[in-house]
PDB file of C-alpha atoms in Angstrom:
ATOM      1  CA  MET L  66     186.712  53.281 204.212  1.00  0.00           C
ATOM      2  CA  LYS L  67     184.945  55.057 206.616  1.00  0.00           C
ATOM      3  CA  ASN L  68     181.241  56.277 205.973  1.00  0.00           C
ATOM      4  CA  ASN L  69     179.537  57.908 208.864  1.00  0.00           C
ATOM      5  CA  ILE L  70     180.181  61.641 210.240  1.00  0.00           C
ATOM      6  CA  THR L  71     180.669  60.133 213.210  1.00  0.00           C
ATOM      7  CA  ASP L  72     183.214  57.801 211.940  1.00  0.00           C
ATOM      8  CA  ASP L  73     186.449  59.660 212.949  1.00  0.00           C
ATOM      9  CA  LEU L  74     184.337  61.386 215.850  1.00  0.00           C
ATOM     10  CA  LEU L  75     186.247  61.194 219.413  1.00  0.00           C
ATOM     11  CA  ILE L  76     183.534  60.466 222.237  1.00  0.00           C
ATOM     12  CA  LEU L  77     183.722  59.881 225.730  1.00  0.00           C
ATOM     13  CA  SER L  78     181.449  58.521 227.745  1.00  0.00           C
ATOM     14  CA  ILE L  79     181.056  59.341 231.725  1.00  0.00           C
ATOM     15  CA  PHE L  80     179.392  56.992 234.380  1.00  0.00           C
ATOM     16  CA  PRO L  81     179.053  58.550 238.031  1.00  0.00           C
ATOM     17  CA  SER L  82     179.034  55.935 240.513  1.00  0.00           C
ATOM     18  CA  THR L  83     179.520  56.451 244.334  1.00  0.00           C
ATOM     19  CA  ARG L  84     183.446  56.130 244.740  1.00  0.00           C
ATOM     20  CA  GLY L  85     183.626  58.320 241.631  1.00  0.00           C
ATOM     21  CA  PHE L  86     182.651  57.679 237.993  1.00  0.00           C
ATOM     22  CA  GLY L  87     184.185  55.233 234.829  1.00  0.00           C
ATOM     23  CA  PHE L  88     184.672  56.245 231.335  1.00  0.00           C
ATOM     24  CA  ALA L  89     184.725  55.222 228.293  1.00  0.00           C
ATOM     25  CA  LEU L  90     186.629  56.754 225.078  1.00  0.00           C
ATOM     26  CA  PHE L  91     185.855  55.479 221.303  1.00  0.00           C
ATOM     27  CA  GLU L  92     186.789  56.517 218.302  1.00  0.00           C
ATOM     28  CA  GLY L  93     183.920  56.221 216.646  1.00  0.00           C
ATOM     29  CA  ALA L  94     181.198  53.657 217.955  1.00  0.00           C
ATOM     30  CA  TRP L  95     183.653  51.011 217.614  1.00  0.00           C
ATOM     31  CA  ILE L  96     187.094  51.788 218.362  1.00  0.00           C
ATOM     32  CA  PRO L  97     188.014  52.023 222.170  1.00  0.00           C
ATOM     33  CA  VAL L  98     191.059  54.125 222.850  1.00  0.00           C
ATOM     34  CA  ASP L  99     191.344  54.539 226.348  1.00  0.00           C
ATOM     35  CA  TRP L 100     188.792  53.486 229.445  1.00  0.00           C
ATOM     36  CA  GLY L 101     189.527  53.307 233.212  1.00  0.00           C
ATOM     37  CA  PHE L 102     188.005  54.416 236.336  1.00  0.00           C
ATOM     38  CA  ARG L 103     188.545  57.941 238.342  1.00  0.00           C
ATOM     39  CA  HIS L 104     187.567  57.083 241.885  1.00  0.00           C
ATOM     40  CA  ALA L 105     186.740  60.500 244.803  1.00  0.00           C
ATOM     41  CA  SER L 106     186.389  60.876 247.707  1.00  0.00           C
ATOM     42  CA  GLY L 107     185.761  63.157 250.214  1.00  0.00           C
ATOM     43  CA  ASP L 108     183.797  66.131 247.410  1.00  0.00           C
ATOM     44  CA  LYS L 109     183.188  63.888 245.320  1.00  0.00           C
ATOM     45  CA  ASN L 110     181.021  66.268 242.459  1.00  0.00           C
ATOM     46  CA  ALA L 111     183.784  68.604 243.178  1.00  0.00           C
ATOM     47  CA  ILE L 112     186.735  66.157 242.271  1.00  0.00           C
ATOM     48  CA  CYS L 113     184.569  64.339 239.443  1.00  0.00           C
ATOM     49  CA  VAL L 114     184.084  67.342 237.701  1.00  0.00           C
ATOM     50  CA  GLN L 115     188.103  68.257 238.193  1.00  0.00           C
ATOM     51  CA  LYS L 116     188.662  64.845 236.738  1.00  0.00           C
ATOM     52  CA  VAL L 117     186.167  65.192 233.669  1.00  0.00           C
ATOM     53  CA  GLN L 118     187.769  68.370 232.915  1.00  0.00           C
ATOM     54  CA  SER L 119     191.053  66.972 232.620  1.00  0.00           C
ATOM     55  CA  LEU L 120     189.512  63.675 230.596  1.00  0.00           C
ATOM     56  CA  ILE L 121     188.275  67.079 227.925  1.00  0.00           C
ATOM     57  CA  LYS L 122     191.034  68.937 227.951  1.00  0.00           C
ATOM     58  CA  ARG L 123     193.347  65.563 227.484  1.00  0.00           C
ATOM     59  CA  PHE L 124     190.868  64.015 224.767  1.00  0.00           C
ATOM     60  CA  LYS L 125     189.283  67.070 223.218  1.00  0.00           C
ATOM     61  CA  PRO L 126     186.005  64.470 222.551  1.00  0.00           C
ATOM     62  CA  GLY L 127     183.231  65.994 220.086  1.00  0.00           C
ATOM     63  CA  LEU L 128     180.901  64.211 221.637  1.00  0.00           C
ATOM     64  CA  LEU L 129     180.067  63.394 225.273  1.00  0.00           C
ATOM     65  CA  LEU L 130     177.665  61.122 226.718  1.00  0.00           C
ATOM     66  CA  LEU L 131     176.069  61.050 230.209  1.00  0.00           C
ATOM     67  CA  GLU L 132     172.841  58.850 231.279  1.00  0.00           C
ATOM     68  CA  ASP L 133     169.855  60.382 231.605  1.00  0.00           C
ATOM     69  CA  CYS L 134     168.456  60.942 235.264  1.00  0.00           C
ATOM     70  CA  ALA L 135     165.090  61.753 234.474  1.00  0.00           C
ATOM     71  CA  GLY L 136     164.525  58.819 231.761  1.00  0.00           C
ATOM     72  CA  ASP L 137     162.573  55.392 232.691  1.00  0.00           C
ATOM     73  CA  GLY L 138     164.642  53.046 234.461  1.00  0.00           C
ATOM     74  CA  SER L 139     166.855  55.394 236.345  1.00  0.00           C
ATOM     75  CA  ASN L 140     167.002  55.376 239.980  1.00  0.00           C
ATOM     76  CA  ARG L 141     169.984  57.879 240.598  1.00  0.00           C
ATOM     77  CA  GLY L 142     170.570  59.919 244.264  1.00  0.00           C
ATOM     78  CA  ASP L 143     170.366  63.651 244.278  1.00  0.00           C
ATOM     79  CA  ARG L 144     174.345  63.769 244.305  1.00  0.00           C
ATOM     80  CA  VAL L 145     174.997  61.734 241.369  1.00  0.00           C
ATOM     81  CA  GLU L 146     171.997  63.887 239.507  1.00  0.00           C
ATOM     82  CA  LYS L 147     173.700  67.385 240.579  1.00  0.00           C
ATOM     83  CA  LEU L 148     177.154  65.911 239.653  1.00  0.00           C
ATOM     84  CA  ILE L 149     175.900  64.565 236.114  1.00  0.00           C
ATOM     85  CA  ALA L 150     174.040  68.388 236.000  1.00  0.00           C
ATOM     86  CA  GLU L 151     177.227  69.730 236.585  1.00  0.00           C
ATOM     87  CA  ILE L 152     179.009  67.483 233.403  1.00  0.00           C
ATOM     88  CA  GLU L 153     176.644  69.000 231.383  1.00  0.00           C
ATOM     89  CA  LYS L 154     177.699  72.478 232.284  1.00  0.00           C
ATOM     90  CA  LEU L 155     181.298  71.944 231.818  1.00  0.00           C
ATOM     91  CA  SER L 156     181.122  69.942 228.986  1.00  0.00           C
ATOM     92  CA  LEU L 157     178.998  73.074 227.204  1.00  0.00           C
ATOM     93  CA  ILE L 158     182.064  75.672 228.586  1.00  0.00           C
ATOM     94  CA  ASN L 159     184.672  72.966 226.669  1.00  0.00           C
ATOM     95  CA  LYS L 160     181.509  73.084 223.466  1.00  0.00           C
ATOM     96  CA  VAL L 161     181.543  69.847 223.421  1.00  0.00           C
ATOM     97  CA  ALA L 162     178.112  68.246 222.602  1.00  0.00           C
ATOM     98  CA  VAL L 163     176.417  66.709 225.069  1.00  0.00           C
ATOM     99  CA  LYS L 164     174.247  63.576 224.819  1.00  0.00           C
ATOM    100  CA  LYS L 165     172.039  61.617 227.364  1.00  0.00           C
ATOM    101  CA  TYR L 166     170.354  58.131 227.135  1.00  0.00           C
ATOM    102  CA  SER L 167     167.889  56.514 229.972  1.00  0.00           C
ATOM    103  CA  ARG L 168     168.381  53.507 231.686  1.00  0.00           C
ATOM    104  CA  ALA L 169     165.268  51.987 229.542  1.00  0.00           C
ATOM    105  CA  GLN L 170     167.563  52.838 226.103  1.00  0.00           C
ATOM    106  CA  ILE L 171     170.115  51.217 227.283  1.00  0.00           C
ATOM    107  CA  GLN L 172     168.160  48.029 228.228  1.00  0.00           C
ATOM    108  CA  GLU L 173     166.471  48.525 224.654  1.00  0.00           C
ATOM    109  CA  CYS L 174     169.331  48.672 222.645  1.00  0.00           C
ATOM    110  CA  PHE L 175     170.481  45.293 224.450  1.00  0.00           C
ATOM    111  CA  ALA L 176     167.454  43.482 224.809  1.00  0.00           C
ATOM    112  CA  GLN L 177     168.674  42.292 220.981  1.00  0.00           C
ATOM    113  CA  LEU L 178     171.661  40.692 222.152  1.00  0.00           C
ATOM    114  CA  GLU L 179     169.562  39.111 225.106  1.00  0.00           C
ATOM    115  CA  ALA L 180     171.047  40.916 227.593  1.00  0.00           C
ATOM    116  CA  LYS L 181     168.349  42.141 230.272  1.00  0.00           C
ATOM    117  CA  THR L 182     170.995  42.746 233.451  1.00  0.00           C
ATOM    118  CA  LYS L 183     173.580  44.890 234.013  1.00  0.00           C
ATOM    119  CA  HIS L 184     176.003  42.030 233.905  1.00  0.00           C
ATOM    120  CA  GLU L 185     174.384  40.657 231.607  1.00  0.00           C
ATOM    121  CA  ILE L 186     174.910  44.077 229.576  1.00  0.00           C
ATOM    122  CA  ALA L 187     179.099  43.848 230.556  1.00  0.00           C
ATOM    123  CA  GLU L 188     179.200  40.400 229.428  1.00  0.00           C
ATOM    124  CA  ALA L 189     177.633  41.544 225.934  1.00  0.00           C
ATOM    125  CA  ILE L 190     180.316  44.529 225.828  1.00  0.00           C
ATOM    126  CA  ALA L 191     183.414  41.449 226.517  1.00  0.00           C
ATOM    127  CA  ARG L 192     182.648  39.337 224.422  1.00  0.00           C
ATOM    128  CA  ALA L 193     182.166  42.379 221.481  1.00  0.00           C
ATOM    129  CA  LEU L 194     184.950  44.290 222.094  1.00  0.00           C
ATOM    130  CA  PRO L 195     188.147  41.718 223.262  1.00  0.00           C
ATOM    131  CA  GLU L 196     189.596  44.615 225.006  1.00  0.00           C
ATOM    132  CA  PHE L 197     187.218  44.375 227.794  1.00  0.00           C
ATOM    133  CA  PRO L 198     187.034  40.738 229.371  1.00  0.00           C
ATOM    134  CA  PRO L 199     189.975  41.164 231.813  1.00  0.00           C
ATOM    135  CA  GLN L 200     188.085  43.940 233.256  1.00  0.00           C
ATOM    136  CA  LEU L 201     184.858  42.312 233.802  1.00  0.00           C
ATOM    137  CA  PRO L 202     183.937  41.825 237.440  1.00  0.00           C
ATOM    138  CA  PRO L 203     182.114  38.990 238.970  1.00  0.00           C
ATOM    139  CA  PRO L 204     178.408  38.325 239.057  1.00  0.00           C
ATOM    140  CA  ARG L 205     177.743  40.357 241.827  1.00  0.00           C
ATOM    141  CA  LYS L 206     176.073  39.095 245.710  1.00  0.00           C
ATOM    142  CA  ILE L 207     173.104  40.670 246.638  1.00  0.00           C
ATOM    143  CA  TRP L 208     174.568  41.434 250.024  1.00  0.00           C
ATOM    144  CA  LEU L 209     178.258  42.623 248.308  1.00  0.00           C
ATOM    145  CA  PRO L 210     178.548  46.157 246.847  1.00  0.00           C
ATOM    146  CA  GLU L 211     178.671  46.432 243.080  1.00  0.00           C
ATOM    147  CA  ASP L 212     181.905  46.613 241.689  1.00  0.00           C
ATOM    148  CA  TYR L 213     183.280  49.523 240.859  1.00  0.00           C
ATOM    149  CA  ARG L 214     184.436  48.434 237.230  1.00  0.00           C
ATOM    150  CA  MET L 215     180.611  47.812 236.310  1.00  0.00           C
ATOM    151  CA  SER L 216     180.591  51.427 235.760  1.00  0.00           C
ATOM    152  CA  ILE L 217     183.505  51.332 232.503  1.00  0.00           C
ATOM    153  CA  PHE L 218     180.849  49.132 231.423  1.00  0.00           C
ATOM    154  CA  ASP L 219     178.240  51.337 232.198  1.00  0.00           C
ATOM    155  CA  ALA L 220     179.966  53.825 230.363  1.00  0.00           C
ATOM    156  CA  VAL L 221     180.780  51.939 227.315  1.00  0.00           C
ATOM    157  CA  SER L 222     176.514  50.674 227.524  1.00  0.00           C
ATOM    158  CA  LEU L 223     176.647  54.295 226.904  1.00  0.00           C
ATOM    159  CA  ILE L 224     178.661  54.234 223.662  1.00  0.00           C
ATOM    160  CA  PHE L 225     176.857  51.006 222.298  1.00  0.00           C
ATOM    161  CA  THR L 226     173.641  52.483 222.656  1.00  0.00           C
ATOM    162  CA  HIS L 227     174.622  55.413 220.840  1.00  0.00           C
TER     163      HIS L 227
END
């Protein structure tokens, strides 16, 4: 039996990266429906906004989760900050509620699971949701760019934090 108003709510989480954005769609807090990565090149912000609009139209979520770039621990560039602001405006146009969480809030949530780094957080998600282990990228070497799949886990971390 579902006992919470958000149990039936479709929650869409978007997490921009340098190559596009990762997303996760959950029914309530614990049932993954869809997830993935959308690549963008050229005018990345315009392309990302179009792709987010497509996801909103397709799934009709009741809630959109985004990173709070003004919050503690956030270290986002100007382009991504502008993109998040554009996605927030898009959600208001589509009458989708928005909730934002800072990097510090995500880390605080996962501290209970003794997960501090992005990779430890991704491993905690993979342990909790059996659908995700095949997506888990290997630990990042400091000389390599972040694997694009990590933004999928970042999107899911917003849902867990919510």
